[in-house]
Short mmCIF file of C-alpha atoms in Angstrom, two decimals:
data_model
loop_
_atom_site.label_atom_id
_atom_site.label_comp_id
_atom_site.label_asym_id
_atom_site.label_seq_id
_atom_site.Cartn_x
_atom_site.Cartn_y
_atom_site.Cartn_z
CA ALA A 123 -141.11 -41.34 125.14
CA LEU A 124 -138.38 -43.94 125.55
CA PHE A 125 -138.39 -45.12 129.17
CA CYS A 126 -135.99 -48.07 129.14
CA GLU A 127 -134.53 -50.66 126.75
CA ALA A 128 -134.46 -54.44 127.07
CA VAL A 129 -134.84 -57.58 124.99
CA VAL A 130 -138.38 -59.01 124.75
CA MET A 131 -138.30 -62.53 126.20
CA ARG A 132 -141.99 -63.48 126.13
CA ALA A 133 -145.12 -62.09 124.52
CA ALA A 134 -148.69 -62.94 125.56
CA PRO A 135 -151.47 -61.46 123.42
CA GLN A 136 -154.90 -61.62 125.02
CA TRP A 137 -158.46 -61.19 123.81
CA SER A 138 -160.25 -58.10 125.02
CA ASP A 139 -163.88 -57.05 124.93
CA THR A 140 -163.26 -54.76 121.99
CA ARG A 141 -165.44 -55.77 119.01
CA LYS A 142 -165.69 -54.08 115.65
CA LEU A 143 -168.19 -54.63 112.84
CA ILE A 144 -166.35 -56.04 109.85
CA LEU A 145 -168.67 -56.51 106.82
CA ASP A 146 -171.60 -58.38 108.31
CA ARG A 147 -170.23 -59.63 111.63
CA TYR A 148 -168.53 -58.41 114.80
CA VAL A 149 -164.87 -59.39 115.26
CA SER A 150 -162.89 -59.35 118.54
CA PHE A 151 -159.49 -57.68 118.43
CA HIS A 152 -156.25 -58.12 120.38
CA GLU A 153 -156.27 -54.94 122.45
CA VAL A 154 -154.23 -56.24 125.40
CA TYR A 155 -150.64 -57.26 124.70
CA ALA A 156 -148.58 -58.37 127.68
CA PHE A 157 -144.86 -58.97 127.36
CA GLU A 158 -141.75 -59.49 129.45
CA ALA A 159 -138.41 -57.94 128.56
CA GLU A 160 -135.11 -58.46 130.34
CA ARG A 161 -131.54 -57.32 130.26
CA ALA A 162 -129.42 -60.45 130.55
CA GLY A 163 -127.24 -60.29 133.64
CA ASP A 164 -124.41 -62.38 132.21
CA ASP A 165 -123.70 -60.44 129.01
CA GLY A 166 -119.98 -59.75 128.77
CA ASN A 167 -118.84 -62.46 131.20
CA ALA A 168 -116.07 -63.65 128.93
CA PRO A 169 -113.35 -66.10 130.05
CA VAL A 170 -110.03 -64.63 131.17
CA ALA A 171 -106.72 -66.14 132.26
CA ARG A 172 -104.25 -63.78 133.92
CA GLY A 173 -101.46 -63.83 136.45
CA PHE A 174 -100.51 -60.83 138.58
CA ALA A 175 -97.83 -60.05 141.13
CA ASN A 176 -97.85 -57.11 143.55
CA ARG A 177 -100.62 -55.22 141.78
CA ARG A 178 -103.34 -52.95 143.15
CA CYS A 179 -106.88 -54.26 142.85
CA ASP A 180 -108.06 -51.46 140.55
CA GLU A 181 -105.08 -52.04 138.22
CA MET A 182 -106.01 -55.70 138.00
CA VAL A 183 -109.63 -54.79 137.22
CA ARG A 184 -108.50 -52.76 134.20
CA ALA A 185 -106.18 -55.54 133.05
CA VAL A 186 -108.92 -58.17 133.37
CA VAL A 187 -111.40 -56.05 131.41
CA ASN A 188 -108.83 -55.45 128.68
CA SER A 189 -108.14 -59.19 128.54
CA ALA A 190 -111.81 -60.18 128.26
CA PRO A 191 -112.99 -60.82 124.69
CA GLY A 192 -116.04 -58.86 123.65
CA PRO A 193 -117.47 -55.43 124.45
CA LEU A 194 -116.83 -55.47 128.22
CA HIS A 195 -115.10 -52.16 128.97
CA TYR A 196 -114.69 -49.34 131.48
CA ARG A 197 -114.70 -45.55 131.28
CA VAL A 198 -111.77 -43.17 131.56
CA ALA A 199 -111.98 -39.44 132.21
CA HIS A 200 -112.52 -37.69 128.90
CA GLU A 201 -113.79 -34.29 127.83
CA ALA A 202 -113.47 -33.82 124.07
CA TYR A 203 -111.01 -33.93 121.19
CA PRO A 204 -108.03 -34.03 121.45
CA ASP A 205 -108.05 -35.56 124.98
CA GLY A 206 -108.21 -39.16 123.77
CA ALA A 207 -105.86 -38.63 120.82
CA VAL A 208 -103.23 -37.10 123.10
CA ARG A 209 -103.82 -39.80 125.74
CA GLU A 210 -103.15 -42.60 123.23
CA TYR A 211 -100.03 -40.83 121.96
CA GLY A 212 -98.73 -40.54 125.53
CA LYS A 213 -99.37 -44.25 126.11
CA PHE A 214 -97.41 -45.01 122.94
CA LEU A 215 -94.42 -42.91 124.05
CA ALA A 216 -94.41 -44.72 127.41
CA ARG A 217 -94.09 -48.13 125.74
CA LYS A 218 -91.90 -47.08 122.79
CA GLN A 219 -88.61 -48.83 123.45
CA PRO A 220 -85.61 -48.48 121.08
CA GLY A 221 -85.22 -52.25 120.94
CA ALA A 222 -88.79 -52.61 119.67
CA GLU A 223 -88.24 -50.57 116.50
CA LEU A 224 -89.50 -52.30 113.35
CA GLU A 225 -86.94 -54.22 111.33
CA ARG A 226 -85.91 -52.98 107.88
CA GLY A 227 -87.29 -54.86 104.92
CA GLY A 228 -90.08 -56.69 106.78
CA ILE A 229 -92.68 -56.63 109.56
CA SER A 230 -91.93 -59.89 111.37
CA ARG A 231 -89.72 -58.25 114.03
CA GLY A 232 -90.26 -55.07 116.00
CA GLN A 233 -93.31 -52.94 116.59
CA TRP A 234 -92.98 -49.30 115.57
CA VAL A 235 -91.39 -47.17 112.88
CA GLY A 236 -90.72 -43.45 113.22
CA PRO A 237 -89.40 -40.25 111.67
CA GLY A 238 -86.56 -40.59 109.17
CA ARG A 239 -87.96 -43.86 107.87
CA ILE A 240 -91.50 -42.74 107.01
CA ASP A 241 -92.32 -40.77 103.85
CA ALA A 242 -95.94 -39.62 104.09
CA SER A 243 -95.71 -36.92 101.41
CA ALA A 244 -98.07 -38.87 99.15
CA ALA A 245 -100.24 -40.37 101.92
CA TRP A 246 -103.99 -40.05 101.51
CA ALA A 247 -107.16 -41.26 103.21
CA ARG A 248 -108.82 -44.02 101.24
CA ASP A 249 -111.75 -43.86 103.66
CA GLY A 250 -112.35 -42.94 107.30
CA ASP A 251 -110.25 -45.80 108.69
CA THR A 252 -107.69 -46.58 105.96
CA ILE A 253 -104.56 -44.71 104.86
CA ALA A 254 -102.83 -45.34 101.51
CA GLY A 255 -99.62 -44.07 99.91
CA VAL A 256 -97.23 -44.44 102.86
CA VAL A 257 -93.60 -45.26 102.06
CA VAL A 258 -91.29 -46.79 104.68
CA ASP A 259 -87.55 -47.24 104.09
CA GLU A 260 -88.19 -46.17 100.47
CA VAL A 261 -90.55 -49.11 99.97
CA PRO A 262 -94.25 -48.44 99.26
CA TRP A 263 -96.40 -50.01 101.96
CA PRO A 264 -99.82 -51.58 101.48
CA ASP A 265 -102.81 -49.66 102.81
CA ILE A 266 -102.84 -49.17 106.58
CA ARG A 267 -106.07 -50.15 108.37
CA LEU A 268 -106.52 -48.23 111.62
CA ILE A 269 -107.02 -50.71 114.45
CA MET A 270 -109.91 -50.44 116.94
CA ILE A 271 -112.13 -48.22 114.77
CA ASP A 272 -114.62 -48.56 111.93
CA ALA A 273 -115.99 -45.75 109.77
CA GLU A 274 -118.95 -45.64 107.39
CA GLU A 275 -118.28 -46.83 103.85
CA THR A 276 -118.24 -44.26 101.05
CA GLU A 277 -119.84 -46.74 98.64
CA ARG A 278 -122.07 -49.80 98.88
CA ASN A 279 -119.95 -52.91 99.46
CA SER A 280 -119.95 -56.02 101.63
CA HIS A 281 -118.85 -54.10 104.71
CA ALA A 282 -121.57 -51.51 104.22
CA VAL A 283 -124.09 -54.38 104.14
CA LYS A 284 -122.55 -55.82 107.30
CA ARG A 285 -122.92 -52.48 109.09
CA HIS A 286 -126.42 -51.83 107.74
CA PRO A 287 -128.19 -55.00 106.52
CA GLU A 288 -131.04 -52.95 105.06
CA VAL A 289 -128.77 -51.74 102.21
CA ALA A 290 -128.36 -55.27 100.84
CA GLY A 291 -131.11 -54.62 98.27
CA TRP A 292 -130.10 -51.06 97.49
CA THR A 293 -128.56 -49.92 94.23
CA ALA A 294 -125.15 -48.23 94.25
CA ALA A 295 -126.85 -44.95 93.34
CA ARG A 296 -129.29 -45.16 96.23
CA TYR A 297 -126.46 -45.80 98.68
CA ALA A 298 -124.43 -42.93 97.21
CA GLY A 299 -127.31 -40.57 98.01
CA SER A 300 -127.82 -41.87 101.54
CA GLY A 301 -126.73 -40.49 104.88
CA TYR A 302 -124.42 -43.50 105.30
CA ALA A 303 -122.37 -42.48 102.26
CA ALA A 304 -122.39 -38.85 103.36
CA ARG A 305 -120.96 -39.81 106.74
CA GLY A 306 -118.39 -42.02 105.00
CA VAL A 307 -117.23 -39.10 102.85
CA ALA A 308 -117.05 -36.85 105.93
CA ALA A 309 -114.99 -39.49 107.79
CA ARG A 310 -112.58 -39.80 104.87
CA GLN A 311 -112.16 -36.02 104.73
CA ALA A 312 -111.59 -35.86 108.50
CA LEU A 313 -108.79 -38.43 108.26
CA GLN A 314 -107.30 -36.57 105.30
CA ASP A 315 -107.34 -33.36 107.32
CA LEU A 316 -105.39 -35.09 110.10
CA ILE A 317 -102.80 -36.35 107.62
CA ASP A 318 -102.42 -32.92 106.04
CA ALA A 319 -102.32 -30.96 109.30
CA LYS A 320 -100.36 -33.33 111.54
CA GLY A 321 -98.26 -35.45 109.21
CA ILE A 322 -97.41 -39.05 110.08
CA ASP A 323 -94.63 -39.38 112.65
CA TYR A 324 -95.04 -42.94 113.91
CA ILE A 325 -96.78 -46.13 112.86
CA GLU A 326 -97.24 -48.85 115.47
CA LEU A 327 -98.18 -52.22 114.02
CA ASN A 328 -100.47 -54.47 116.02
CA PRO A 329 -98.17 -56.12 118.61
CA HIS A 330 -100.42 -59.09 119.39
CA GLN A 331 -98.54 -62.40 119.32
CA GLY A 332 -99.89 -65.91 119.17
CA GLU A 333 -98.23 -69.21 119.96
CA GLY A 334 -94.50 -69.22 119.36
CA GLY A 335 -94.29 -65.43 119.64
CA VAL A 336 -95.45 -64.88 116.03
CA TYR A 337 -97.39 -61.71 115.21
CA ASP A 338 -100.81 -63.00 114.19
CA ASP A 339 -102.82 -59.91 113.20
CA ARG A 340 -100.59 -57.50 111.32
CA VAL A 341 -102.02 -58.14 107.86
CA ASP A 342 -105.74 -58.47 107.24
CA ALA A 343 -107.61 -60.47 104.59
CA TYR A 344 -107.26 -57.55 102.14
CA GLY A 345 -103.48 -57.32 102.57
CA ARG A 346 -103.64 -54.15 104.65
CA TYR A 347 -101.32 -53.55 107.59
CA ILE A 348 -103.13 -53.21 110.95
CA ALA A 349 -101.77 -50.33 113.01
CA LEU A 350 -102.08 -47.28 115.23
CA VAL A 351 -100.98 -44.11 113.42
CA TYR A 352 -99.61 -41.01 115.16
CA GLY A 353 -98.87 -37.49 114.01
CA GLY A 354 -98.44 -34.08 115.64
CA GLY A 355 -98.67 -35.59 119.13
CA GLU A 356 -102.00 -37.29 118.44
CA CYS A 357 -103.31 -40.76 117.67
CA PHE A 358 -105.38 -40.68 114.49
CA ASN A 359 -107.37 -43.78 115.51
CA ALA A 360 -108.61 -42.13 118.70
CA ALA A 361 -109.14 -38.76 117.00
CA GLN A 362 -111.57 -40.28 114.48
CA VAL A 363 -113.70 -41.67 117.33
CA GLU A 364 -113.52 -38.44 119.32
CA ARG A 365 -114.64 -36.32 116.40
CA GLY A 366 -117.58 -38.60 115.68
CA HIS A 367 -116.28 -40.02 112.40
CA ALA A 368 -115.75 -43.64 113.52
CA ASP A 369 -117.12 -46.25 115.91
CA VAL A 370 -115.18 -48.48 118.28
CA TYR A 371 -114.62 -51.79 116.51
CA LEU A 372 -113.43 -55.09 118.00
CA TRP A 373 -112.47 -57.51 115.25
CA GLN A 374 -113.05 -61.10 116.41
CA ASP A 375 -114.26 -59.64 119.74
CA GLY A 376 -110.78 -58.21 120.33
CA ARG A 377 -109.05 -61.60 120.56
CA TYR A 378 -106.12 -60.20 118.59
CA HIS A 379 -105.64 -57.08 120.69
CA ASP A 380 -102.79 -56.88 123.18
CA PRO A 381 -104.25 -56.15 126.66
CA ARG A 382 -101.16 -54.12 127.55
CA LEU A 383 -102.23 -51.42 125.06
CA GLU A 384 -105.46 -50.87 127.04
CA LEU A 385 -107.31 -50.27 123.78
CA LYS A 386 -110.67 -50.44 125.54
CA ASP A 387 -109.98 -46.86 126.61
CA PHE A 388 -111.38 -46.09 123.12
CA TYR A 389 -114.91 -46.72 124.39
CA SER A 390 -114.68 -43.48 126.38
CA TYR A 391 -113.72 -41.27 123.47
CA GLY A 392 -117.21 -40.93 122.01
CA GLY A 393 -118.22 -38.25 124.51
CA ARG A 394 -117.68 -36.75 127.93
CA GLN A 395 -116.93 -39.42 130.53
CA ALA A 396 -115.68 -39.88 134.09
CA ASP A 397 -113.50 -42.71 135.40
CA SER A 398 -115.59 -45.76 136.19
CA ILE A 399 -112.76 -47.61 138.00
CA GLU A 400 -111.90 -46.05 141.35
CA ALA A 401 -108.43 -46.33 142.83
CA ALA A 402 -108.03 -49.04 145.46
CA SER A 403 -105.06 -49.06 147.80
CA GLU A 404 -105.11 -52.82 148.57
CA VAL A 405 -102.37 -54.82 146.82
CA LEU A 406 -102.35 -58.58 146.19
CA ALA A 407 -98.91 -60.21 146.20
CA SER A 408 -100.04 -63.02 143.91
CA PHE A 409 -103.26 -63.48 141.96
CA ASP A 410 -103.35 -66.16 139.25
CA VAL A 411 -106.86 -66.56 137.95
CA ARG A 412 -108.80 -68.37 135.24
CA GLY A 413 -112.54 -68.05 134.88
CA GLY A 414 -115.29 -65.66 133.93
CA ALA A 415 -114.49 -61.96 134.09
CA PHE A 416 -117.40 -61.34 136.48
CA GLU A 417 -116.12 -63.91 138.98
CA VAL A 418 -112.72 -62.21 138.91
CA LEU A 419 -114.25 -58.76 139.42
CA THR A 420 -116.22 -60.09 142.38
CA ALA A 421 -113.08 -61.41 144.06
CA LEU A 422 -111.20 -58.16 143.46
CA ALA A 423 -114.09 -56.10 144.85
CA TYR A 424 -114.04 -58.02 148.14
CA ALA A 425 -110.24 -58.07 148.32
CA ALA A 426 -110.13 -54.29 147.79
CA GLY A 427 -112.11 -53.85 151.02
CA GLY A 428 -115.79 -53.01 150.61
CA TYR A 429 -115.78 -52.27 146.89
CA VAL A 430 -118.63 -53.16 144.53
CA TRP A 431 -118.90 -53.56 140.79
CA SER A 432 -121.73 -53.38 138.30
CA ILE A 433 -122.18 -53.48 134.54
CA GLY A 434 -124.34 -51.20 132.42
CA PRO A 435 -126.47 -52.10 129.40
CA ASP A 436 -123.56 -51.12 127.13
CA CYS A 437 -121.20 -53.49 129.03
CA ALA A 438 -119.41 -50.64 130.82
CA VAL A 439 -117.99 -51.77 134.17
CA SER A 440 -118.17 -49.64 137.29
CA PHE A 441 -115.84 -50.54 140.18
CA ARG A 442 -116.02 -48.34 143.27
CA LYS A 443 -115.92 -48.17 147.02
CA ALA A 444 -119.34 -48.66 148.62
CA ASP A 445 -119.12 -45.66 150.93
CA ARG A 446 -121.64 -43.20 149.49
CA VAL A 447 -125.24 -43.53 148.38
CA ASP A 448 -126.38 -42.72 144.87
CA ARG A 449 -129.95 -41.94 145.81
CA VAL A 450 -131.81 -40.83 148.92
CA VAL A 451 -135.51 -41.72 148.92
CA PHE A 452 -137.70 -39.80 151.35
CA PHE A 453 -140.67 -42.00 152.09
CA ASP A 454 -143.96 -40.47 150.94
CA PRO A 455 -146.96 -42.83 150.80
CA ARG A 456 -148.44 -40.76 147.97
CA HIS A 457 -145.53 -41.57 145.67
CA THR A 458 -143.61 -44.52 147.13
CA TRP A 459 -144.12 -47.79 148.91
CA VAL A 460 -141.24 -49.12 151.01
CA GLY A 461 -141.04 -52.68 152.27
CA LEU A 462 -138.25 -53.58 154.71
CA GLY A 463 -137.14 -57.09 155.54
CA SER A 464 -134.04 -59.19 156.08
CA ASP A 465 -132.93 -62.69 155.14
CA LEU A 466 -130.92 -64.71 157.66
CA ARG A 467 -130.75 -67.91 155.62
CA GLU A 468 -127.35 -67.33 154.03
CA VAL A 469 -125.55 -65.60 156.87
CA VAL A 470 -121.96 -66.90 157.10
CA ASN A 471 -119.78 -65.60 159.91
CA ALA A 472 -116.90 -68.10 159.81
CA ILE A 473 -115.09 -68.98 156.56
CA HIS A 474 -112.58 -71.84 156.43
CA PHE A 475 -110.36 -70.77 153.57
CA GLU A 476 -108.04 -73.02 151.56
CA GLY A 477 -105.71 -71.53 148.97
CA ASN A 478 -103.84 -73.05 146.04
CA PRO A 479 -102.90 -76.62 147.07
CA PHE A 480 -99.96 -76.82 144.65
CA GLN A 481 -98.17 -73.82 146.11
CA GLY A 482 -98.67 -74.52 149.79
CA GLY A 483 -101.71 -72.27 149.96
CA CYS A 484 -102.73 -71.38 153.49
CA ALA A 485 -105.61 -73.07 155.27
CA ARG A 486 -107.18 -70.85 157.91
CA THR A 487 -110.55 -69.97 159.40
CA PHE A 488 -111.64 -66.33 159.52
CA GLU A 489 -114.46 -65.16 161.80
CA GLN A 490 -116.75 -62.18 162.41
CA SER A 491 -117.25 -62.20 166.16
CA SER A 492 -120.15 -59.75 166.48
CA SER A 493 -122.18 -61.81 164.01
CA ILE A 494 -121.34 -65.03 165.85
CA ASP A 495 -122.53 -63.48 169.12
CA ALA A 496 -125.82 -62.42 167.52
CA TYR A 497 -126.65 -65.35 165.22
CA GLY A 498 -124.53 -68.23 166.44
CA TRP A 499 -121.81 -70.15 164.62
CA ARG A 500 -122.57 -70.21 160.88
CA PRO A 501 -119.53 -71.67 159.09
CA ALA A 502 -118.74 -72.25 155.41
CA SER A 503 -115.73 -73.50 153.45
CA LEU A 504 -114.13 -71.77 150.49
CA SER A 505 -111.39 -73.31 148.36
CA TYR A 506 -110.09 -70.52 146.18
CA PHE A 507 -107.10 -71.41 144.01
CA PRO A 508 -106.03 -67.99 142.61
CA LEU A 509 -104.58 -66.96 145.99
CA VAL A 510 -101.55 -68.42 147.77
CA PHE A 511 -100.32 -66.06 150.47
CA GLU A 512 -102.08 -65.68 153.80
CA ASN A 513 -102.08 -61.91 153.67
CA ASP A 514 -103.93 -61.97 150.33
CA VAL A 515 -106.34 -64.61 151.61
CA GLY A 516 -107.08 -62.45 154.65
CA LYS A 517 -108.03 -59.46 152.50
CA LEU A 518 -110.52 -61.51 150.50
CA ALA A 519 -111.93 -63.28 153.57
CA ARG A 520 -112.40 -60.06 155.55
CA GLY A 521 -114.07 -58.40 152.58
CA LEU A 522 -116.45 -61.33 152.24
CA LEU A 523 -117.28 -61.37 155.96
CA ASP A 524 -118.08 -57.64 155.88
CA ASP A 525 -120.88 -58.66 153.54
CA VAL A 526 -122.10 -62.21 154.23
CA ALA A 527 -121.83 -62.12 158.05
CA TYR A 528 -124.96 -59.98 158.29
CA PRO A 529 -128.58 -60.58 157.27
CA GLU A 530 -129.23 -59.58 153.68
CA PRO A 531 -131.65 -56.65 153.39
CA ALA A 532 -134.60 -58.10 151.50
CA GLY A 533 -136.65 -54.98 151.05
CA PHE A 534 -137.86 -52.97 148.09
CA VAL A 535 -138.78 -49.47 147.08
CA ARG A 536 -141.71 -48.99 144.69
CA PHE A 537 -142.27 -45.77 142.79
CA TYR A 538 -145.93 -45.47 141.82
CA HIS A 539 -145.16 -43.07 138.98
CA GLY A 540 -142.06 -44.79 137.66
CA ASP A 541 -138.36 -44.01 137.85
CA ALA A 542 -136.28 -44.49 134.70
CA ALA A 543 -133.03 -43.33 136.34
CA LEU A 544 -132.82 -46.16 138.89
CA SER A 545 -130.46 -48.94 137.85
CA VAL A 546 -129.01 -52.18 139.15
CA GLY A 547 -125.99 -51.45 141.34
CA SER A 548 -127.22 -48.15 142.76
CA LEU A 549 -126.85 -47.61 146.51
CA VAL A 550 -130.17 -46.37 147.87
CA GLU A 551 -130.88 -44.87 151.29
CA VAL A 552 -134.44 -44.66 152.59
CA ARG A 553 -135.22 -41.95 155.13
CA ASP A 554 -138.31 -41.50 157.27
CA GLY A 555 -138.82 -41.39 161.01
CA ARG A 556 -141.61 -43.99 160.80
CA LEU A 557 -139.44 -46.70 159.19
CA ARG A 558 -137.75 -49.24 161.45
CA ARG A 559 -135.30 -52.08 160.85
CA LEU A 560 -136.51 -55.51 161.87
CA GLU A 561 -133.15 -56.70 163.23
CA ARG A 562 -130.82 -54.81 165.52
CA GLU A 563 -127.73 -53.15 164.11
CA LEU A 564 -124.50 -54.92 165.04
CA PRO A 565 -121.19 -53.25 165.90
CA GLY A 566 -119.08 -52.89 162.78
CA GLU A 567 -121.90 -53.87 160.43
CA TRP A 568 -121.06 -53.13 156.77
CA ALA A 569 -117.61 -52.03 158.01
CA GLY A 570 -119.34 -49.25 159.99
CA ARG A 571 -120.03 -47.19 156.87
CA PHE A 572 -123.80 -46.81 157.15
CA ARG A 573 -124.33 -46.72 160.88
CA GLY A 574 -127.85 -45.72 161.88
CA ARG A 575 -129.05 -45.58 158.27
CA ILE A 576 -131.27 -47.78 156.10
CA VAL A 577 -129.17 -48.48 153.00
CA GLY A 578 -129.32 -51.20 150.37
CA ARG A 579 -127.92 -51.90 146.94
CA VAL A 580 -130.30 -52.37 144.03
CA ARG A 581 -130.09 -55.96 142.79
CA ARG A 582 -133.07 -55.93 140.44
CA VAL A 583 -135.30 -53.33 138.82
CA THR A 584 -138.71 -54.01 137.31
CA HIS A 585 -140.96 -51.62 135.38
CA ARG A 586 -144.65 -52.34 134.94
CA PHE A 587 -146.45 -50.43 132.20
CA THR A 588 -150.23 -50.06 132.27
CA GLY A 589 -151.35 -47.78 129.49
CA LYS A 590 -149.45 -44.55 130.03
CA GLN A 591 -148.71 -45.33 133.68
CA VAL A 592 -145.40 -46.82 134.85
CA ALA A 593 -144.62 -48.34 138.25
CA THR A 594 -140.98 -49.06 139.11
CA THR A 595 -139.83 -51.45 141.83
CA ALA A 596 -136.22 -51.64 143.03
CA TRP A 597 -135.33 -54.78 145.00
CA LEU A 598 -132.55 -54.33 147.53
CA THR A 599 -129.66 -56.40 148.81
CA SER A 600 -126.63 -55.74 151.04
CA PRO A 601 -124.60 -52.56 150.37
CA PHE A 602 -121.45 -54.61 149.64
CA ARG A 603 -122.98 -57.21 147.35
CA SER A 604 -122.41 -57.34 143.60
CA VAL A 605 -123.68 -60.89 142.82
CA TYR A 606 -126.10 -63.48 144.16
CA GLY A 607 -124.56 -66.01 146.54
CA PRO A 608 -120.98 -64.65 146.47
CA LEU A 609 -119.35 -67.70 148.09
CA ARG A 610 -120.75 -69.93 145.33
CA TYR A 611 -120.28 -67.36 142.58
CA LEU A 612 -116.56 -66.88 143.20
CA VAL A 613 -115.73 -70.48 142.31
CA ARG A 614 -118.36 -71.33 139.70
CA GLY A 615 -115.82 -71.20 136.86
CA GLN A 616 -112.90 -72.57 138.86
CA GLY A 617 -111.26 -75.76 137.59
CA THR A 618 -110.19 -78.77 139.59
CA PRO A 619 -106.91 -78.82 141.49
CA GLN A 620 -105.51 -81.19 138.85
CA SER A 621 -106.06 -78.61 136.09
CA LEU A 622 -104.36 -75.79 137.95
CA TYR A 623 -100.88 -75.58 136.68
CA GLN A 624 -99.81 -75.58 133.17
CA PHE A 625 -97.10 -73.00 132.71
CA ARG A 626 -98.53 -69.75 131.35
CA LEU A 627 -96.42 -66.88 130.05
CA ASP A 628 -98.36 -64.06 131.71
CA GLU A 629 -96.15 -61.01 131.55
CA ASP A 630 -96.93 -60.02 135.12
CA ALA A 631 -95.68 -63.32 136.55
CA VAL A 632 -92.79 -64.43 134.35
CA GLY A 633 -89.41 -64.14 136.01
CA LEU A 634 -90.81 -64.03 139.52
CA ASP A 635 -90.05 -66.81 141.94
CA MET A 636 -93.66 -67.81 142.53
CA GLY A 637 -93.49 -71.50 141.76
CA PHE A 638 -93.35 -71.12 137.99
CA HIS A 639 -90.40 -73.29 136.96
CA LEU A 640 -89.55 -75.33 133.92
CA ASP A 641 -87.19 -77.83 135.57
#
């Protein structure tokens, strides 16, 4: 049975005592095969550059994830078709402005074209992600390639080989009789059914613009137009994913997708999902950041006030308030081994904060008095350029102190018989009258959320397989911690003060009097 998945990093075959008679002599065989496999912790940490003004922390998390190249994504609440198709259509209506209508006779200006200009009477599905035969303003259009999705090919071609390298040596006849071709035919028929039943009401060409405001991904290498297609109140792109006829596809890791469209919602349409980004009431007046997506998420988690984030093996981000445990472990020496400890070495209870030096960023020291009384003065400095205003700085500093001002729980929970459900980021509470903390609990510790309880967040999970037996160990850290050494982690991708300000046209900052001037 599949227990977990990870990439093998090291293999170490060993000789055993097993010997078998081969012809006229005994030969030893490799019967013991040790290996190490890991899930890389930095997968998906793509560079982002965004500016925000007066935005909630959870809204900025979504925007950052949508801006990050690659498969980093989140989950939105979704049940089944047509939830996602209707959701994408609603998003389109919200951004459909009359002034953004597509020009006549070209595609270099405007974004969408609607009823009265579209003739889809002869439209047909070339395959599961391509529509042919559309006429706009009485001019036949090239094929339309549905953005964000990819369906199986109906015949063996270069893209079929790219999706399934094993078909490279197949004949066309063998591919035609395969399950791949069958799924391709089913996807094409599903798209045709949408066209026939819903019609085509709107076509929204890819709005991504490069330097100089020029649309840079509206026509692909095959001359097809790249677009979202809508009919009958549904988005065909999303419907194909929801109905299982297409996969989510990021061409060039999504570098030519407009973050404002929030196309990474598509990752949730393959099945039933719940929101993975919780609402956060804290608002930052100004947040102008460049660096790895994980560093940004870490800052937003602390600024939101006791939030944590984690990333799953499929690069799905969870961002939530650390106020409830995911697992309660009742200590039983027959099944579990619990080790409790704490690490005082990196306790910081006074942070001297310096904001952006080019915008008069505040310089102020923030303290956690109960920690100072218990452990003495343990100061640290943090120069963090994305923040300017003192109120914003205070939110980040207080969030950090709620974590780093207390000893880090350095314990573990070991399950003798394995536990496949335990994952990095889970909040675990251990209960048993015989267990005792080594250090005394301070007033206001962990923002007072886990008073009188033994709670830690899983920072690492290891599984050891011996024959058919599995032992799982979960290593714990503080309930509010998402990364190792948060004070260092926050600034590891931060540039120098001299590289701070080139003028960037981030839509959330342009037009606001925040120091962005061209004089």
